[in-house]
């Protein structure tokens, strides 16, 4: 019997994970991307693998917080007003889900992808299949305001009781003793011991080497154009480098998937949430633990030879400009917390379009147009955190095996 062929559209972390598990199952895999392998959001993110991030952005109070933030000139959240019905439709759908019931339902659906991915990463790193500067040093949320620090206790209680994700509470003295790179005088922190982190570019370089050793073909600068169908099944995709025939197709094109909605036969409410990062040499006094400063929405990741500040959220469509003002927000948001902040004159300046869905859940489902086209998109800000479990689920669905995770919450038809 001839080997089954699959084409994966999108060479980010989700596409790489899908290609990995499909190749392991004996598929002949080709992976294509309009840019380079491992570019876009899979390059400049903060590298968190964080089961603690089990709650979606759509939560009670999120609309009020967003409106208040938008009134501030230097807010980490920005929505560029424009005549775009899809954006306003997305925002309305998001607003409808900002209640406790929908938040908990989304959290219960997110948790298996997060916890299973952490287990898979551990297995892949321990086996030597991947190398990514893997570290299991947890994740520390740090607060300036005593009121905000104390207010987080309610979230901690919810995560403990509903998701078995407890944090360790550290007061001002204890948080600086735990992480000496922090300034004195802070209110305190909440520490998630089970979280981990990796270096995204190292992960993607290692994953490419692993895939090519397995015989996976990588085609860069190869843009998806259309799907050719026959009797309700896809037979080939048209690309800028010619047609590619296969038995099955996986679309893992991140935020750009929305542009493919018509070709895929379904409405995909995915908005590009533009994030930024600065990557600099490590300061002399460098954090050992990844950090998040919730009050300024800035994240800090220490890598072995560099140091990254990341975050902000800008809904500006597929804008390709690099805003120095928003990059400066990262420095401004980190400065009150860190004893030392390196010079960013020679920093790597980066942005990426996060694939945001209104409910915070990814879409992992067959296309309504063709049963042999599978979608693996819309992972919001958790693509790295959810990639291995997503890739394994995609393989199980294409092989028609019992799924290790219930795929029903990720249906494309829920919209």
Short mmCIF file of N, CA and C in Angstrom, two decimals, residues 4 62 71 80 88 144 152 170 181 183 185 187 190 201 219 233 240 252 275 301 321 401:
data_model
loop_
_atom_site.label_atom_id
_atom_site.label_comp_id
_atom_site.label_asym_id
_atom_site.label_seq_id
_atom_site.Cartn_x
_atom_site.Cartn_y
_atom_site.Cartn_z
N UNK A 4 0.59 7.27 2.80
CA UNK A 4 -0.37 8.38 2.79
C UNK A 4 0.38 9.70 2.81
N UNK A 62 -13.78 41.97 31.92
CA UNK A 62 -12.78 42.23 30.87
C UNK A 62 -13.17 43.42 30.00
N UNK A 71 -8.70 54.24 27.12
CA UNK A 71 -8.73 55.68 27.36
C UNK A 71 -7.36 56.22 27.75
N UNK A 80 -7.34 49.84 16.90
CA UNK A 80 -7.31 50.89 15.89
C UNK A 80 -8.68 50.96 15.21
N UNK A 88 -15.62 44.28 14.47
CA UNK A 88 -16.69 44.62 15.41
C UNK A 88 -17.54 43.40 15.73
N UNK A 144 3.06 45.66 41.99
CA UNK A 144 3.44 46.86 42.74
C UNK A 144 2.39 47.23 43.78
N UNK A 152 -5.77 39.44 43.53
CA UNK A 152 -5.49 38.20 42.80
C UNK A 152 -5.84 36.96 43.61
N UNK A 170 3.58 35.08 47.79
CA UNK A 170 4.82 35.65 48.30
C UNK A 170 4.61 37.12 48.60
N UNK A 181 16.49 39.67 41.31
CA UNK A 181 16.56 40.67 40.24
C UNK A 181 15.43 41.69 40.32
N UNK A 183 13.17 44.70 42.15
CA UNK A 183 13.39 45.84 43.04
C UNK A 183 12.75 45.57 44.39
N UNK A 185 10.56 46.86 47.68
CA UNK A 185 9.39 47.72 47.83
C UNK A 185 8.18 47.28 47.05
N UNK A 187 4.81 44.93 46.20
CA UNK A 187 3.75 44.41 47.07
C UNK A 187 3.88 42.91 47.30
N UNK A 190 2.75 35.97 43.04
CA UNK A 190 2.08 34.66 43.05
C UNK A 190 2.88 33.76 42.12
N UNK A 201 13.05 30.30 19.24
CA UNK A 201 13.81 30.10 18.01
C UNK A 201 14.63 28.81 18.08
N UNK A 219 8.83 23.51 2.44
CA UNK A 219 8.83 24.45 1.32
C UNK A 219 8.55 25.85 1.85
N UNK A 233 -14.10 16.06 -1.48
CA UNK A 233 -12.78 15.88 -0.87
C UNK A 233 -11.76 16.77 -1.57
N UNK A 240 1.81 29.15 -4.71
CA UNK A 240 2.63 30.02 -5.56
C UNK A 240 3.77 29.26 -6.21
N UNK A 252 -2.67 25.18 9.37
CA UNK A 252 -2.17 25.70 10.64
C UNK A 252 -1.50 27.04 10.38
N UNK A 275 1.29 41.44 18.83
CA UNK A 275 2.14 41.50 20.01
C UNK A 275 3.55 41.91 19.64
N UNK A 301 11.26 36.98 29.95
CA UNK A 301 11.80 35.62 29.85
C UNK A 301 13.32 35.68 29.82
N UNK A 321 3.72 47.51 10.23
CA UNK A 321 4.67 48.48 10.79
C UNK A 321 5.14 48.02 12.17
N UNK A 401 -8.53 7.64 14.96
CA UNK A 401 -8.30 6.93 16.21
C UNK A 401 -9.08 7.59 17.33
#
